[in-house]
Amino acid sequence: MSTSIEDKVKIASNFLLSSPPGEVNDVFNDVRSLVDNDEALQDGILQALEQYNTEQLITVTLPELDYEVIVSNHGKVEEERYVDPRSKQSFKFDHMRLVLYNNSISIKKIWKMIIKLKELQPHEAHASIEPLREAIEKKAFAYVNDHYPEGVCTVYAPTENQIAIAIVDNKYNPGNFWNGRWLATWTLDTQTGELKGATKINVHYYEDGNVQLNADKNYETKVTVTDDFTKTVATVLKEVADFDKRYHSSINNSYGDLAENTFKGLRRALPLTRNKMDWNKILNYKIGNELSQK
Amino acid sequence: ADQYDCALDLMRRLPPQNVEENLNKLLELVNPDLGDELLSAIDQPLKVRHCQQTGKDYLICDYNRDGDSYRSPWSNEYDPELPDGALPSPTLRKLEVAANEAFDTYREMYYEGGISSVYTFDLDDKFAVVVLIKKVGDGVRRMKGAWDSIHVFEVQERGRNAHYKLTSTVMLYMITNSQDLGNLNLSGSMTRQSEQDYPVDDPSAHVANIGRMVEDIELKMRNSLQEVYFGKTQDIVNDLRSLGSLEESRQQARIQQEIVGRLMERNTR
């Protein structure tokens, strides 16, 4: 009984969502060949691609700007339209772009996608929360610049009572068979003072194998939001920085523990005798006789 | 591109944490006639079965399977029963028994626990030997680990020598979670190959030859795994984020450059 095309596209979408950092194109090429039905595939995976891009904090550079903006749900204003709070514009983002752009398609289509990106519209910020957002943005940029070598940071104010901080750092090295990504999103509710963070780390090493690190941690706390928002900004960034430091240190400590204890407990480097096995001795002792009698 | 190659490439990219689930989904995607080939090409964590006759555990794989039944290396019988189930020839069975005993010792010496199983089967003018080892960690301090070794040999006897072709895969899973750490999963597999010629004075020599090749390749792979898991992936994490202040290190670099510049100036005066 063969699988229906709908189910195949569902599986393909599922695989796309599990792509390691920097490899969504490779996964797309693989599933494209396996599904063998471009039309059905393109129709069916758009939702998965959108989910992938926004979850993985994919970045984009807008025309005439020299910094990257994160494409995330916190910045979504309508279907395929996202906000860059820093330049106070919204842009159209075609989620298929990420995969089609790198495959061989006609120049005309690529041009069309760039133009879509140029469908910039001015975006009006929520006046009451904008000063807080800008202040957090400034401090957040400084923090990211200080700890994330190639970090990108975007600070949103999706509503009058919400701030969202998105941070992502990517390292791609497919030539040496590895890729990595550290991503974090923080949300602050200015009415309740709730500050929630979610951090994820993915590393993929694939020379003669497939080794992956998947780590994640959530965090929740409450901060006091005052009218003098310099204090609020300082508190929020301190919570973020402190969490990152603790989490990063825990990861490093875990590595030590896994290497020294868990790994060694699975298989010794050498037997207790400190020598390799004497195979002749083993055979002669146990079963040499039995085998020699043909 | 070839469906088979795409399937293999996909399995090298999808999270090894979910290899069984991914393989099942993959089998639904590919042409049905590719199914068997993929099942034997893609390694999965070894499953354990209990041999009722001998009371010992054994590991199962495609090589001791016939239909839906699996053959115990200890009793040489299938479970569920299979009166016409494929069996190794009497000569190979003798080798199989000897190998299982020898690797039982090997396993105890290196793994201090765990389960091992060796299977043999005839090929046209050669024979195959498969050595499986599985060790699951004791889960102490909330760290769960598992090691699976799959060594597949192709043996070609040539007079008083034999040519051994080995493909080895080691799967290593490590999972931990805690209040401080959240969830951490470091898992995957590595594959290596090796080819050797050894003299075979009598049939028992095969066991020793295979034993040495397994021991040597596991030594190499253990070192590689250690390097990759605890060296490389950790380095990448620390490349993604710096614990220390980058501003400070940039400042330091600037000061150093300035000093070097001034020293060079001095020397040229």
mmCIF file of N, CA and C in Angstrom, chain A residues 3 8 11 14-15 18 20 23 26 30 33-34 143 145-149 169 171 178 181-182 203-206 208-217 244 247-248 250 252 254-255 257-259 261-263 265-269 271 276-277 279-280 283 286 291 293, chain B residues 1 3 6 9-14 16-17 25 28-29 101 105-106 109-112 135 137 141 143 147 179-183 185-191 204 208 211-212 215-216 218 222 228-229 232-234 236-247 250:
data_model
loop_
_atom_site.group_PDB
_atom_site.id
_atom_site.type_symbol
_atom_site.label_atom_id
_atom_site.label_comp_id
_atom_site.label_asym_id
_atom_site.label_seq_id
_atom_site.Cartn_x
_atom_site.Cartn_y
_atom_site.Cartn_z
ATOM 1 N N THR A 3 1.889 5.310 0.008
ATOM 2 C CA THR A 3 1.446 6.483 0.763
ATOM 3 C C THR A 3 0.841 7.528 -0.157
ATOM 4 N N LYS A 8 2.704 12.180 2.057
ATOM 5 C CA LYS A 8 4.122 12.362 1.716
ATOM 6 C C LYS A 8 4.545 13.805 1.966
ATOM 7 N N ILE A 11 5.002 14.432 5.628
ATOM 8 C CA ILE A 11 6.289 13.915 6.108
ATOM 9 C C ILE A 11 7.415 14.849 5.685
ATOM 10 N N ASN A 14 7.468 17.817 7.869
ATOM 11 C CA ASN A 14 8.016 17.413 9.154
ATOM 12 C C ASN A 14 9.535 17.371 9.129
ATOM 13 N N PHE A 15 10.086 16.799 8.063
ATOM 14 C CA PHE A 15 11.538 16.720 7.915
ATOM 15 C C PHE A 15 12.143 18.114 7.792
ATOM 16 N N SER A 18 12.708 19.766 10.979
ATOM 17 C CA SER A 18 13.809 19.199 11.780
ATOM 18 C C SER A 18 15.169 19.483 11.185
ATOM 19 N N PRO A 20 18.802 20.739 10.423
ATOM 20 C CA PRO A 20 19.820 21.383 11.256
ATOM 21 C C PRO A 20 20.110 22.775 10.711
ATOM 22 N N GLU A 23 21.017 23.962 6.886
ATOM 23 C CA GLU A 23 20.884 22.819 5.979
ATOM 24 C C GLU A 23 19.482 22.625 5.429
ATOM 25 N N ASP A 26 19.474 21.633 1.794
ATOM 26 C CA ASP A 26 19.855 20.247 1.522
ATOM 27 C C ASP A 26 18.696 19.311 1.814
ATOM 28 N N ASP A 30 16.554 16.925 -0.859
ATOM 29 C CA ASP A 30 16.345 15.496 -0.627
ATOM 30 C C ASP A 30 14.859 15.146 -0.690
ATOM 31 N N SER A 33 13.311 15.282 -4.175
ATOM 32 C CA SER A 33 13.577 14.111 -5.000
ATOM 33 C C SER A 33 12.725 12.921 -4.568
ATOM 34 N N LEU A 34 12.486 12.813 -3.261
ATOM 35 C CA LEU A 34 11.741 11.664 -2.767
ATOM 36 C C LEU A 34 10.236 11.797 -3.010
ATOM 37 N N TYR A 143 24.615 44.381 24.682
ATOM 38 C CA TYR A 143 24.827 43.072 25.307
ATOM 39 C C TYR A 143 25.155 42.012 24.257
ATOM 40 N N ASN A 145 26.334 42.396 21.285
ATOM 41 C CA ASN A 145 27.631 42.706 20.695
ATOM 42 C C ASN A 145 28.775 42.237 21.591
ATOM 43 N N ASP A 146 28.484 42.218 22.904
ATOM 44 C CA ASP A 146 29.518 41.859 23.862
ATOM 45 C C ASP A 146 29.675 40.351 24.069
ATOM 46 N N HIS A 147 28.643 39.570 23.705
ATOM 47 C CA HIS A 147 28.726 38.138 23.980
ATOM 48 C C HIS A 147 28.435 37.225 22.804
ATOM 49 N N TYR A 148 27.890 37.718 21.747
ATOM 50 C CA TYR A 148 27.565 36.883 20.586
ATOM 51 C C TYR A 148 28.363 37.378 19.387
ATOM 52 N N PRO A 149 29.467 36.644 19.035
ATOM 53 C CA PRO A 149 30.379 37.117 17.984
ATOM 54 C C PRO A 149 29.692 37.527 16.688
ATOM 55 N N ASP A 169 22.508 33.669 16.913
ATOM 56 C CA ASP A 169 23.887 33.649 16.432
ATOM 57 C C ASP A 169 24.083 32.356 15.657
ATOM 58 N N LYS A 171 26.637 29.874 13.102
ATOM 59 C CA LYS A 171 27.977 29.613 12.564
ATOM 60 C C LYS A 171 27.824 28.494 11.542
ATOM 61 N N TRP A 178 30.128 20.998 9.576
ATOM 62 C CA TRP A 178 29.427 21.353 10.804
ATOM 63 C C TRP A 178 28.701 22.684 10.693
ATOM 64 N N ARG A 181 23.796 26.893 15.832
ATOM 65 C CA ARG A 181 22.907 28.028 16.031
ATOM 66 C C ARG A 181 22.543 28.131 17.504
ATOM 67 N N TRP A 182 22.593 29.366 18.034
ATOM 68 C CA TRP A 182 22.134 29.665 19.396
ATOM 69 C C TRP A 182 21.018 30.681 19.239
ATOM 70 N N VAL A 203 23.678 22.080 17.433
ATOM 71 C CA VAL A 203 24.950 21.922 16.740
ATOM 72 C C VAL A 203 24.902 20.631 15.944
ATOM 73 N N HIS A 204 25.371 20.661 14.717
ATOM 74 C CA HIS A 204 25.375 19.466 13.870
ATOM 75 C C HIS A 204 26.785 19.231 13.349
ATOM 76 N N TYR A 205 27.314 18.027 13.580
ATOM 77 C CA TYR A 205 28.625 17.653 13.047
ATOM 78 C C TYR A 205 28.434 16.413 12.204
ATOM 79 N N TYR A 206 28.845 16.446 10.941
ATOM 80 C CA TYR A 206 28.481 15.316 10.083
ATOM 81 C C TYR A 206 29.593 14.810 9.174
ATOM 82 N N ASP A 208 31.646 11.816 8.272
ATOM 83 C CA ASP A 208 31.578 10.362 8.500
ATOM 84 C C ASP A 208 30.582 9.985 9.581
ATOM 85 N N GLY A 209 29.518 10.709 9.663
ATOM 86 C CA GLY A 209 28.532 10.372 10.681
ATOM 87 C C GLY A 209 27.482 11.453 10.809
ATOM 88 N N ASN A 210 26.783 11.444 11.923
ATOM 89 C CA ASN A 210 25.746 12.431 12.198
ATOM 90 C C ASN A 210 25.647 12.601 13.697
ATOM 91 N N VAL A 211 26.248 13.667 14.220
ATOM 92 C CA VAL A 211 26.229 13.921 15.655
ATOM 93 C C VAL A 211 25.531 15.254 15.880
ATOM 94 N N GLN A 212 24.550 15.297 16.800
ATOM 95 C CA GLN A 212 23.842 16.553 17.027
ATOM 96 C C GLN A 212 23.673 16.857 18.500
ATOM 97 N N LEU A 213 23.873 18.118 18.830
ATOM 98 C CA LEU A 213 23.574 18.607 20.170
ATOM 99 C C LEU A 213 22.264 19.374 20.078
ATOM 100 N N ASN A 214 21.319 18.997 20.928
ATOM 101 C CA ASN A 214 20.069 19.750 21.013
ATOM 102 C C ASN A 214 19.863 20.089 22.471
ATOM 103 N N ALA A 215 19.906 21.370 22.783
ATOM 104 C CA ALA A 215 19.749 21.791 24.166
ATOM 105 C C ALA A 215 18.729 22.911 24.228
ATOM 106 N N ASP A 216 17.921 22.908 25.268
ATOM 107 C CA ASP A 216 16.974 24.009 25.422
ATOM 108 C C ASP A 216 16.662 24.237 26.884
ATOM 109 N N LYS A 217 16.325 25.481 27.199
ATOM 110 C CA LYS A 217 15.953 25.821 28.579
ATOM 111 C C LYS A 217 15.008 27.008 28.572
ATOM 112 N N ASP A 244 21.861 33.844 30.783
ATOM 113 C CA ASP A 244 22.763 33.346 29.748
ATOM 114 C C ASP A 244 24.061 32.826 30.352
ATOM 115 N N TYR A 247 23.382 29.570 32.275
ATOM 116 C CA TYR A 247 23.055 28.490 31.343
ATOM 117 C C TYR A 247 24.293 28.042 30.570
ATOM 118 N N HIS A 248 25.024 29.009 30.059
ATOM 119 C CA HIS A 248 26.233 28.709 29.297
ATOM 120 C C HIS A 248 27.233 27.934 30.159
ATOM 121 N N SER A 250 26.484 26.097 32.792
ATOM 122 C CA SER A 250 25.933 24.753 33.026
ATOM 123 C C SER A 250 26.235 23.826 31.867
ATOM 124 N N ASN A 252 28.745 24.011 29.754
ATOM 125 C CA ASN A 252 30.162 23.638 29.781
ATOM 126 C C ASN A 252 30.436 22.602 30.861
ATOM 127 N N SER A 254 28.300 20.433 32.075
ATOM 128 C CA SER A 254 27.699 19.170 31.642
ATOM 129 C C SER A 254 28.625 18.403 30.720
ATOM 130 N N TYR A 255 29.252 19.127 29.819
ATOM 131 C CA TYR A 255 30.186 18.485 28.909
ATOM 132 C C TYR A 255 31.251 17.741 29.679
ATOM 133 N N ASP A 257 31.109 16.638 32.751
ATOM 134 C CA ASP A 257 30.486 15.511 33.433
ATOM 135 C C ASP A 257 30.221 14.353 32.480
ATOM 136 N N LEU A 258 29.668 14.652 31.318
ATOM 137 C CA LEU A 258 29.363 13.610 30.339
ATOM 138 C C LEU A 258 30.641 12.899 29.899
ATOM 139 N N ALA A 259 31.696 13.672 29.689
ATOM 140 C CA ALA A 259 32.952 13.086 29.216
ATOM 141 C C ALA A 259 33.612 12.246 30.296
ATOM 142 N N ASN A 261 32.295 11.055 33.204
ATOM 143 C CA ASN A 261 31.507 10.030 33.887
ATOM 144 C C ASN A 261 30.664 9.169 32.948
ATOM 145 N N THR A 262 29.702 9.790 32.293
ATOM 146 C CA THR A 262 28.780 9.022 31.457
ATOM 147 C C THR A 262 29.507 8.242 30.369
ATOM 148 N N PHE A 263 30.389 8.924 29.635
ATOM 149 C CA PHE A 263 31.081 8.290 28.512
ATOM 150 C C PHE A 263 31.967 7.150 28.992
ATOM 151 N N GLY A 265 31.700 5.498 31.647
ATOM 152 C CA GLY A 265 30.880 4.430 32.203
ATOM 153 C C GLY A 265 30.286 3.516 31.145
ATOM 154 N N LEU A 266 30.302 3.971 29.896
ATOM 155 C CA LEU A 266 29.752 3.142 28.826
ATOM 156 C C LEU A 266 30.795 2.150 28.323
ATOM 157 N N ARG A 267 31.968 2.657 28.034
ATOM 158 C CA ARG A 267 33.027 1.769 27.543
ATOM 159 C C ARG A 267 34.379 2.298 27.999
ATOM 160 N N ARG A 268 35.172 1.408 28.594
ATOM 161 C CA ARG A 268 36.505 1.774 29.046
ATOM 162 C C ARG A 268 37.398 2.015 27.833
ATOM 163 N N ALA A 269 38.458 2.810 28.045
ATOM 164 C CA ALA A 269 39.429 2.994 26.962
ATOM 165 C C ALA A 269 40.250 1.713 26.798
ATOM 166 N N PRO A 271 40.947 -2.343 28.985
ATOM 167 C CA PRO A 271 40.502 -3.181 30.104
ATOM 168 C C PRO A 271 41.304 -2.871 31.368
ATOM 169 N N LYS A 276 45.608 -4.575 25.709
ATOM 170 C CA LYS A 276 44.569 -5.065 24.804
ATOM 171 C C LYS A 276 44.391 -6.563 25.045
ATOM 172 N N MET A 277 43.289 -7.082 24.509
ATOM 173 C CA MET A 277 42.973 -8.484 24.731
ATOM 174 C C MET A 277 43.961 -9.401 24.017
ATOM 175 N N TRP A 279 43.868 -12.349 22.148
ATOM 176 C CA TRP A 279 42.848 -13.176 21.510
ATOM 177 C C TRP A 279 43.258 -14.636 21.411
ATOM 178 N N ASN A 280 44.527 -14.895 21.198
ATOM 179 C CA ASN A 280 44.968 -16.288 21.106
ATOM 180 C C ASN A 280 44.749 -17.006 22.428
ATOM 181 N N LEU A 283 41.067 -17.882 22.966
ATOM 182 C CA LEU A 283 40.616 -19.014 22.158
ATOM 183 C C LEU A 283 41.188 -20.314 22.665
ATOM 184 N N LYS A 286 39.447 -21.396 25.892
ATOM 185 C CA LYS A 286 38.042 -21.784 25.886
ATOM 186 C C LYS A 286 37.670 -22.835 24.860
ATOM 187 N N LEU A 291 36.987 -26.234 17.871
ATOM 188 C CA LEU A 291 36.998 -25.750 16.494
ATOM 189 C C LEU A 291 37.985 -26.511 15.629
ATOM 190 N N GLN A 293 38.767 -29.523 15.639
ATOM 191 C CA GLN A 293 38.244 -30.818 15.180
ATOM 192 C C GLN A 293 37.167 -30.572 14.142
ATOM 193 N N ALA B 1 18.226 13.552 -8.616
ATOM 194 C CA ALA B 1 19.205 12.712 -7.925
ATOM 195 C C ALA B 1 18.577 11.384 -7.508
ATOM 196 N N GLN B 3 17.108 8.366 -5.575
ATOM 197 C CA GLN B 3 16.301 8.302 -4.348
ATOM 198 C C GLN B 3 17.081 7.738 -3.167
ATOM 199 N N CYS B 6 19.508 10.296 -1.794
ATOM 200 C CA CYS B 6 18.784 11.345 -1.068
ATOM 201 C C CYS B 6 18.326 10.840 0.294
ATOM 202 N N ASP B 9 21.321 10.775 2.530
ATOM 203 C CA ASP B 9 21.731 12.140 2.883
ATOM 204 C C ASP B 9 20.804 12.700 3.956
ATOM 205 N N LEU B 10 19.517 12.416 3.791
ATOM 206 C CA LEU B 10 18.515 12.895 4.750
ATOM 207 C C LEU B 10 18.801 12.334 6.147
ATOM 208 N N MET B 11 19.137 11.067 6.202
ATOM 209 C CA MET B 11 19.385 10.441 7.510
ATOM 210 C C MET B 11 20.650 10.980 8.164
ATOM 211 N N ARG B 12 21.516 11.615 7.366
ATOM 212 C CA ARG B 12 22.715 12.221 7.937
ATOM 213 C C ARG B 12 22.442 13.614 8.490
ATOM 214 N N ARG B 13 21.241 14.115 8.199
ATOM 215 C CA ARG B 13 20.940 15.477 8.633
ATOM 216 C C ARG B 13 19.853 15.524 9.688
ATOM 217 N N LEU B 14 18.921 14.591 9.635
ATOM 218 C CA LEU B 14 17.833 14.613 10.606
ATOM 219 C C LEU B 14 18.378 14.249 11.988
ATOM 220 N N PRO B 16 19.640 12.601 15.065
ATOM 221 C CA PRO B 16 19.845 11.181 15.379
ATOM 222 C C PRO B 16 19.035 10.744 16.598
ATOM 223 N N GLN B 17 18.584 11.718 17.393
ATOM 224 C CA GLN B 17 17.752 11.416 18.548
ATOM 225 C C GLN B 17 16.473 10.693 18.141
ATOM 226 N N LYS B 25 9.223 7.112 8.781
ATOM 227 C CA LYS B 25 8.631 8.122 7.905
ATOM 228 C C LYS B 25 9.292 8.062 6.528
ATOM 229 N N GLU B 28 8.013 5.521 4.201
ATOM 230 C CA GLU B 28 6.739 5.876 3.566
ATOM 231 C C GLU B 28 6.940 6.777 2.366
ATOM 232 N N LEU B 29 8.086 7.483 2.343
ATOM 233 C CA LEU B 29 8.335 8.417 1.252
ATOM 234 C C LEU B 29 8.898 7.744 0.007
ATOM 235 N N GLU B 101 31.338 -16.622 22.295
ATOM 236 C CA GLU B 101 32.029 -16.802 23.575
ATOM 237 C C GLU B 101 33.172 -15.810 23.723
ATOM 238 N N THR B 105 33.661 -12.320 26.414
ATOM 239 C CA THR B 105 34.791 -11.901 27.234
ATOM 240 C C THR B 105 35.208 -10.482 26.893
ATOM 241 N N TYR B 106 35.310 -10.199 25.604
ATOM 242 C CA TYR B 106 35.676 -8.857 25.134
ATOM 243 C C TYR B 106 34.721 -7.823 25.713
ATOM 244 N N MET B 109 35.303 -7.220 29.369
ATOM 245 C CA MET B 109 36.545 -6.499 29.667
ATOM 246 C C MET B 109 36.455 -5.016 29.345
ATOM 247 N N TYR B 110 35.763 -4.652 28.291
ATOM 248 C CA TYR B 110 35.696 -3.254 27.904
ATOM 249 C C TYR B 110 34.442 -2.547 28.391
ATOM 250 N N TYR B 111 33.318 -3.256 28.410
ATOM 251 C CA TYR B 111 32.052 -2.614 28.716
ATOM 252 C C TYR B 111 31.560 -2.889 30.133
ATOM 253 N N GLU B 112 32.166 -3.882 30.777
ATOM 254 C CA GLU B 112 31.792 -4.215 32.168
ATOM 255 C C GLU B 112 30.271 -4.278 32.304
ATOM 256 N N LYS B 135 25.492 -1.293 25.239
ATOM 257 C CA LYS B 135 25.673 -1.004 26.673
ATOM 258 C C LYS B 135 24.806 0.208 27.006
ATOM 259 N N GLY B 137 23.916 2.906 29.983
ATOM 260 C CA GLY B 137 24.466 3.443 31.220
ATOM 261 C C GLY B 137 23.492 3.274 32.378
ATOM 262 N N ARG B 141 22.899 10.163 38.358
ATOM 263 C CA ARG B 141 22.934 11.630 38.285
ATOM 264 C C ARG B 141 22.171 12.173 37.070
ATOM 265 N N MET B 143 21.940 11.313 34.118
ATOM 266 C CA MET B 143 22.557 11.301 32.796
ATOM 267 C C MET B 143 22.356 9.926 32.184
ATOM 268 N N TRP B 147 25.483 3.079 24.288
ATOM 269 C CA TRP B 147 26.482 2.825 23.235
ATOM 270 C C TRP B 147 26.051 1.599 22.450
ATOM 271 N N GLN B 179 17.393 20.983 36.689
ATOM 272 C CA GLN B 179 16.887 22.322 36.971
ATOM 273 C C GLN B 179 17.775 23.372 36.318
ATOM 274 N N ASP B 180 19.093 23.232 36.509
ATOM 275 C CA ASP B 180 20.037 24.218 35.982
ATOM 276 C C ASP B 180 20.181 24.161 34.485
ATOM 277 N N LEU B 181 20.059 22.943 33.957
ATOM 278 C CA LEU B 181 20.448 22.727 32.573
ATOM 279 C C LEU B 181 19.292 22.732 31.584
ATOM 280 N N GLY B 182 18.088 22.476 32.065
ATOM 281 C CA GLY B 182 17.004 22.291 31.114
ATOM 282 C C GLY B 182 17.202 20.929 30.476
ATOM 283 N N ASN B 183 17.057 20.839 29.159
ATOM 284 C CA ASN B 183 17.234 19.572 28.456
ATOM 285 C C ASN B 183 18.484 19.623 27.606
ATOM 286 N N ASN B 185 20.635 17.030 24.918
ATOM 287 C CA ASN B 185 20.699 15.750 24.221
ATOM 288 C C ASN B 185 21.863 15.798 23.233
ATOM 289 N N LEU B 186 22.851 14.952 23.487
ATOM 290 C CA LEU B 186 24.035 14.914 22.626
ATOM 291 C C LEU B 186 24.105 13.508 22.064
ATOM 292 N N SER B 187 23.694 13.332 20.828
ATOM 293 C CA SER B 187 23.554 11.983 20.273
ATOM 294 C C SER B 187 23.993 11.908 18.830
ATOM 295 N N GLY B 188 24.288 10.676 18.409
ATOM 296 C CA GLY B 188 24.652 10.529 17.008
ATOM 297 C C GLY B 188 25.354 9.225 16.735
ATOM 298 N N SER B 189 25.933 9.144 15.546
ATOM 299 C CA SER B 189 26.648 7.937 15.155
ATOM 300 C C SER B 189 27.818 8.294 14.264
ATOM 301 N N MET B 190 28.789 7.386 14.251
ATOM 302 C CA MET B 190 29.931 7.547 13.338
ATOM 303 C C MET B 190 30.203 6.222 12.661
ATOM 304 N N THR B 191 30.705 6.277 11.456
ATOM 305 C CA THR B 191 30.981 5.055 10.690
ATOM 306 C C THR B 191 32.419 5.074 10.210
ATOM 307 N N SER B 204 39.694 -21.431 13.884
ATOM 308 C CA SER B 204 39.609 -20.577 15.069
ATOM 309 C C SER B 204 40.303 -19.239 14.847
ATOM 310 N N ALA B 208 39.996 -14.795 16.170
ATOM 311 C CA ALA B 208 41.060 -13.909 16.644
ATOM 312 C C ALA B 208 41.262 -12.737 15.694
ATOM 313 N N GLY B 211 38.343 -10.460 16.015
ATOM 314 C CA GLY B 211 38.450 -9.847 17.333
ATOM 315 C C GLY B 211 39.423 -8.690 17.341
ATOM 316 N N ARG B 212 40.590 -8.899 16.757
ATOM 317 C CA ARG B 212 41.601 -7.836 16.728
ATOM 318 C C ARG B 212 41.128 -6.634 15.933
ATOM 319 N N GLU B 215 38.573 -4.756 17.980
ATOM 320 C CA GLU B 215 39.230 -4.045 19.080
ATOM 321 C C GLU B 215 39.950 -2.795 18.576
ATOM 322 N N ASP B 216 40.675 -2.936 17.456
ATOM 323 C CA ASP B 216 41.407 -1.797 16.912
ATOM 324 C C ASP B 216 40.498 -0.686 16.434
ATOM 325 N N GLU B 218 37.424 -0.131 17.361
ATOM 326 C CA GLU B 218 36.677 0.492 18.467
ATOM 327 C C GLU B 218 37.576 1.453 19.228
ATOM 328 N N ARG B 222 36.412 5.203 19.511
ATOM 329 C CA ARG B 222 36.175 5.777 20.830
ATOM 330 C C ARG B 222 36.893 7.110 20.938
ATOM 331 N N VAL B 228 34.971 14.408 18.898
ATOM 332 C CA VAL B 228 33.851 15.104 18.265
ATOM 333 C C VAL B 228 32.797 15.522 19.282
ATOM 334 N N TYR B 229 32.371 14.584 20.108
ATOM 335 C CA TYR B 229 31.298 14.879 21.057
ATOM 336 C C TYR B 229 31.733 15.933 22.067
ATOM 337 N N LYS B 232 34.760 18.943 19.669
ATOM 338 C CA LYS B 232 34.238 19.762 18.582
ATOM 339 C C LYS B 232 32.905 20.430 18.891
ATOM 340 N N THR B 233 31.901 19.665 19.333
ATOM 341 C CA THR B 233 30.586 20.290 19.530
ATOM 342 C C THR B 233 30.646 21.334 20.645
ATOM 343 N N GLN B 234 31.457 21.097 21.649
ATOM 344 C CA GLN B 234 31.574 22.081 22.714
ATOM 345 C C GLN B 234 32.264 23.345 22.202
ATOM 346 N N ILE B 236 32.087 24.505 19.239
ATOM 347 C CA ILE B 236 31.119 25.240 18.423
ATOM 348 C C ILE B 236 30.174 26.037 19.319
ATOM 349 N N VAL B 237 29.726 25.428 20.423
ATOM 350 C CA VAL B 237 28.856 26.157 21.355
ATOM 351 C C VAL B 237 29.560 27.416 21.839
ATOM 352 N N ASN B 238 30.832 27.283 22.173
ATOM 353 C CA ASN B 238 31.574 28.435 22.672
ATOM 354 C C ASN B 238 31.989 29.415 21.579
ATOM 355 N N ASP B 239 31.832 29.002 20.324
ATOM 356 C CA ASP B 239 32.006 29.936 19.210
ATOM 357 C C ASP B 239 30.734 30.759 19.023
ATOM 358 N N LEU B 240 29.591 30.129 19.346
ATOM 359 C CA LEU B 240 28.319 30.815 19.158
ATOM 360 C C LEU B 240 28.113 31.894 20.215
ATOM 361 N N ARG B 241 28.599 31.625 21.416
ATOM 362 C CA ARG B 241 28.477 32.619 22.470
ATOM 363 C C ARG B 241 29.742 32.639 23.305
ATOM 364 N N SER B 242 30.162 33.836 23.696
ATOM 365 C CA SER B 242 31.356 33.983 24.513
ATOM 366 C C SER B 242 30.958 34.256 25.954
ATOM 367 N N LEU B 243 31.508 33.418 26.878
ATOM 368 C CA LEU B 243 31.212 33.634 28.299
ATOM 369 C C LEU B 243 31.802 34.962 28.755
ATOM 370 N N GLY B 244 33.014 35.220 28.279
ATOM 371 C CA GLY B 244 33.681 36.458 28.646
ATOM 372 C C GLY B 244 33.224 37.605 27.769
ATOM 373 N N SER B 245 33.580 38.790 28.153
ATOM 374 C CA SER B 245 33.197 39.983 27.405
ATOM 375 C C SER B 245 34.017 40.115 26.129
ATOM 376 N N LEU B 246 33.344 40.176 25.008
ATOM 377 C CA LEU B 246 34.029 40.336 23.730
ATOM 378 C C LEU B 246 34.609 41.735 23.611
ATOM 379 N N GLU B 247 33.915 42.704 24.209
ATOM 380 C CA GLU B 247 34.393 44.093 24.178
ATOM 381 C C GLU B 247 35.750 44.169 24.849
ATOM 382 N N ARG B 250 38.378 42.620 22.629
ATOM 383 C CA ARG B 250 38.692 43.492 21.493
ATOM 384 C C ARG B 250 39.600 44.617 21.978
#
